[in-house]
Tab-separated table of C-alpha atoms in Angstrom:
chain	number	residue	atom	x	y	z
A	1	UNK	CA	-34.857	-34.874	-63.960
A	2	UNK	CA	-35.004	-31.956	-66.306
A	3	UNK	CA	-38.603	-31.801	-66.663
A	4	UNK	CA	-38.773	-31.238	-62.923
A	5	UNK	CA	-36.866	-27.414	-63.990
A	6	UNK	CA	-38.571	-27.262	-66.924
A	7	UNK	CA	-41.975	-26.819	-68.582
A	8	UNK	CA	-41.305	-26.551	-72.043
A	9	UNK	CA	-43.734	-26.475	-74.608
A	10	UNK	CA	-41.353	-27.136	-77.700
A	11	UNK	CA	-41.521	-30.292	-78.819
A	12	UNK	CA	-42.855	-28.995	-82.135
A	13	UNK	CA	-40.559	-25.860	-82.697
A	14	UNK	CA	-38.233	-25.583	-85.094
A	15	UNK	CA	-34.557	-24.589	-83.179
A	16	UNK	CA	-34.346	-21.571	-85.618
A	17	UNK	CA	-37.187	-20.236	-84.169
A	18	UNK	CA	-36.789	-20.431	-80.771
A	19	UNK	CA	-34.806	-17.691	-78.327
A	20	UNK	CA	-31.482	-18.029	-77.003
A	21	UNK	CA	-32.971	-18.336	-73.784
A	22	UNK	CA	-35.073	-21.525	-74.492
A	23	UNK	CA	-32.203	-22.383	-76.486
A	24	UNK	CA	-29.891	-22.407	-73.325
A	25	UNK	CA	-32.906	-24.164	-71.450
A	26	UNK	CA	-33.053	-27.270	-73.957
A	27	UNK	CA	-28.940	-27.423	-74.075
A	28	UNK	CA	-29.360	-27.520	-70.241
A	29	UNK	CA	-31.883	-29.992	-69.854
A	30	UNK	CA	-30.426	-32.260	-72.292
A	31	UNK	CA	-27.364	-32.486	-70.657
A	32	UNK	CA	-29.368	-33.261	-67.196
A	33	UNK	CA	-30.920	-36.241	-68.879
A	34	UNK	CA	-27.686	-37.631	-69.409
A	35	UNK	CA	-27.279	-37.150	-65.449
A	36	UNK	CA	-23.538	-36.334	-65.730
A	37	UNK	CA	-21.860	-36.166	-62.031
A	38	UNK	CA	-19.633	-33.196	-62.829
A	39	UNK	CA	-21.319	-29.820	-64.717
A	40	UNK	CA	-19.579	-27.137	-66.323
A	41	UNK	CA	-20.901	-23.928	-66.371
A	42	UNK	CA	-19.001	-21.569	-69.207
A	43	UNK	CA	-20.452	-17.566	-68.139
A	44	UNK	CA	-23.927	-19.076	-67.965
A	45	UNK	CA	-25.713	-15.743	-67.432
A	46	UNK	CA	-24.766	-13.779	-70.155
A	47	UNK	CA	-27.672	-12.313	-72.194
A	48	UNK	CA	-29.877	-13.972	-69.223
A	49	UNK	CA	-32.592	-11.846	-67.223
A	50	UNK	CA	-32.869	-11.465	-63.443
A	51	UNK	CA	-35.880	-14.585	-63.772
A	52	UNK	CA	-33.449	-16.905	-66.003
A	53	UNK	CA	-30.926	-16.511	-63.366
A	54	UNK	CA	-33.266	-17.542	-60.775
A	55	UNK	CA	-33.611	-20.848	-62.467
A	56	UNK	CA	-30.489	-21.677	-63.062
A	57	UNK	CA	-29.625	-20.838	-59.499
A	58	UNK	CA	-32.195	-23.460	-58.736
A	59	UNK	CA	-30.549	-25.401	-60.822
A	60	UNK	CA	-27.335	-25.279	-59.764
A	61	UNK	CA	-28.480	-26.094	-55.993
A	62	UNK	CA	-30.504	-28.381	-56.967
A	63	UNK	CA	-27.820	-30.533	-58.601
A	64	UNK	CA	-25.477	-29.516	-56.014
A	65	UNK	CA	-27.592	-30.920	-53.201
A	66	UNK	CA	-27.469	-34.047	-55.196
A	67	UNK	CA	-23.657	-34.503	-54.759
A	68	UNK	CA	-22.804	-33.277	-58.416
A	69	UNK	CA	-20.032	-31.709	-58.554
A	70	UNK	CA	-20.385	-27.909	-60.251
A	71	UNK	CA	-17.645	-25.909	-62.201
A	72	UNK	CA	-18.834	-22.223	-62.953
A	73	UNK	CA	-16.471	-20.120	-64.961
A	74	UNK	CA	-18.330	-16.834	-64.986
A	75	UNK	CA	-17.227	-12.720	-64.153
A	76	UNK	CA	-20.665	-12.470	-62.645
A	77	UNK	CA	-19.811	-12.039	-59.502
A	78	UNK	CA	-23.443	-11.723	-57.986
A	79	UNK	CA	-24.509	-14.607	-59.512
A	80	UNK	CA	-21.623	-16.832	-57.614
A	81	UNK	CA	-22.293	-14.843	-54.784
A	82	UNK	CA	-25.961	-17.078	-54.467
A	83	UNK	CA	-24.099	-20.322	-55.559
A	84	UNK	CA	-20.915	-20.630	-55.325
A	85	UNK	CA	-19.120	-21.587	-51.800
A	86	UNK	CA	-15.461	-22.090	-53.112
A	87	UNK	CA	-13.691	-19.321	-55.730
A	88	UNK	CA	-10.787	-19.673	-57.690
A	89	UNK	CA	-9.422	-16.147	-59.170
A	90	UNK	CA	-6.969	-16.605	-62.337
A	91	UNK	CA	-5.310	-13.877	-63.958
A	92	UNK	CA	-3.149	-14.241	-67.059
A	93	UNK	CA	-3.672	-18.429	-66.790
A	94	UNK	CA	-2.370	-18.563	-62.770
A	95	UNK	CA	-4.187	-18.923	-59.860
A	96	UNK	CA	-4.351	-15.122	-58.033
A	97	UNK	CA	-6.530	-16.624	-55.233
A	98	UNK	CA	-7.960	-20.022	-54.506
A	99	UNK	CA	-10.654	-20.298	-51.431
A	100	UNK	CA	-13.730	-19.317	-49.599
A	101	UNK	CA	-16.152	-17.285	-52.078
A	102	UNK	CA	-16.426	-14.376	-49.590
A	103	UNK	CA	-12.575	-14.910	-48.121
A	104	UNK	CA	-11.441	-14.018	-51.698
A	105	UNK	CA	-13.555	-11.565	-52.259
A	106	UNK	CA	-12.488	-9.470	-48.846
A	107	UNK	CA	-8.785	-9.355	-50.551
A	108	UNK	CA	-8.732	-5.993	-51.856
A	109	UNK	CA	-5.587	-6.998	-53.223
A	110	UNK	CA	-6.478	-10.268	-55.068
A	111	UNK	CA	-9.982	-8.255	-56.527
A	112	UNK	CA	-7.973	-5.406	-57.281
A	113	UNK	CA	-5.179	-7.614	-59.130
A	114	UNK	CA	-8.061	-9.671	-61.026
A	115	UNK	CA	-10.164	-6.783	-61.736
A	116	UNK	CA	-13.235	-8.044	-59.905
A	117	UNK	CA	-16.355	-5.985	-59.828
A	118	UNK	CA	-18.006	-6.378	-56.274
A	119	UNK	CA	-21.348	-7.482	-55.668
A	120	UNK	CA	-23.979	-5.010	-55.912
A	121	UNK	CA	-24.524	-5.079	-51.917
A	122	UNK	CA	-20.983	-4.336	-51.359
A	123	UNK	CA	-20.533	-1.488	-53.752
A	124	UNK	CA	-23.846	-0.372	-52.571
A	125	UNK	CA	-22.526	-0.205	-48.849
A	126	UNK	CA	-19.027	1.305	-49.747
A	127	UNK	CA	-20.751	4.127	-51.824
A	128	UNK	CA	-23.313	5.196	-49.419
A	129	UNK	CA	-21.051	4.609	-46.412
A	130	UNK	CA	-23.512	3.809	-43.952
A	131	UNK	CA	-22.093	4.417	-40.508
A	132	UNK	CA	-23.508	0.839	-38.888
A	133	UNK	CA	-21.375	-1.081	-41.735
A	134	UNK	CA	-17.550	-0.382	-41.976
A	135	UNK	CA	-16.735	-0.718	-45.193
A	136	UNK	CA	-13.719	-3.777	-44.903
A	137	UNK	CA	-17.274	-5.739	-43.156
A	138	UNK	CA	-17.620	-9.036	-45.330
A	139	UNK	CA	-20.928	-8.158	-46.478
A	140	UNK	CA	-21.600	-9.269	-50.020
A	141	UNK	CA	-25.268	-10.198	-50.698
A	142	UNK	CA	-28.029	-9.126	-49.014
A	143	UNK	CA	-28.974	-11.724	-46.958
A	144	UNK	CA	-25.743	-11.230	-45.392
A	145	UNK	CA	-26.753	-7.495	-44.901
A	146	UNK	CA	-29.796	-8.327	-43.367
A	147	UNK	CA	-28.272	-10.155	-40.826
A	148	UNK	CA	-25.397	-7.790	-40.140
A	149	UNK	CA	-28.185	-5.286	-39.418
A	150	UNK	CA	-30.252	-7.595	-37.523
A	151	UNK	CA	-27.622	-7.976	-35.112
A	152	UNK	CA	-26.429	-4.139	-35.001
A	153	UNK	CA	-29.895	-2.995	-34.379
């Protein structure tokens, strides 16, 4: 239920007075009340700090866990990085790529085509070139780095 993500004091605010963050927080949680199977996510952390995108992480694997069934459309590719397991790359309305988040992101080609960024952790590990990690490694958050380096070490 939403009020198990939320704490929100705003019963008595006005919506023309509260942020677009709380604002995104009430659309949110009233849709949850409704307890829709599928959820659409359209860019849902733009304008959103690194704490807002914590919660809606939570969110997201919260629902998930509950056998919803979760649509993110979204160019931040960090943020599906944490929550996404399956990515579909369009470019000019057809599909460039369709698969495994971190499969799709290892095609140079396909990030290339789409003009992806990569994560922070992989641009991170192809700028400083460390000499443990080859650069093609499919390293893209940094859990996944601290394992790799677990396991070199």
């Amino acid at each position: 239920a939403p009020t198990e993500i939320y704490t929100l004091s705003l019963h008595d605010a006005l919506p023309i007075y509260i942020s677009g963050g709380q604002k995104k927080k009430v659309s949110i949680a009233s849709i949850l009340c409704r307890e829709p199977e599928i959820l659409i996510f359209d860019e849902p952390t733009i304008g959103q700090d690194r704490q807002q995108k914590e919660l809606l992480y939570e969110i997201i694997r919260k629902q998930a866990s509950l056998g919803k069934t979760i649509l993110i459309v979204s160019h931040d590719i960090d943020f599906l990085s944490h929550t996404a397991s399956r990515l579909i790359v369009l470019k000019e309305g057809q599909i460039l790529a369709d698969g495994d988040i971190f499969k799709v992101l290892s095609n140079k080609f396909c990030v290339n085509q789409a003009s992806l960024h990569q994560t922070e952790i992989k641009a991170l590990i192809e700028r400083i070139k460390i000499e443990e990690i080859p650069t093609d490694a499919s390293i893209f958050t940094i859990q996944q780095l601290e394992a790799y380096l677990k396991n070199v070490t």
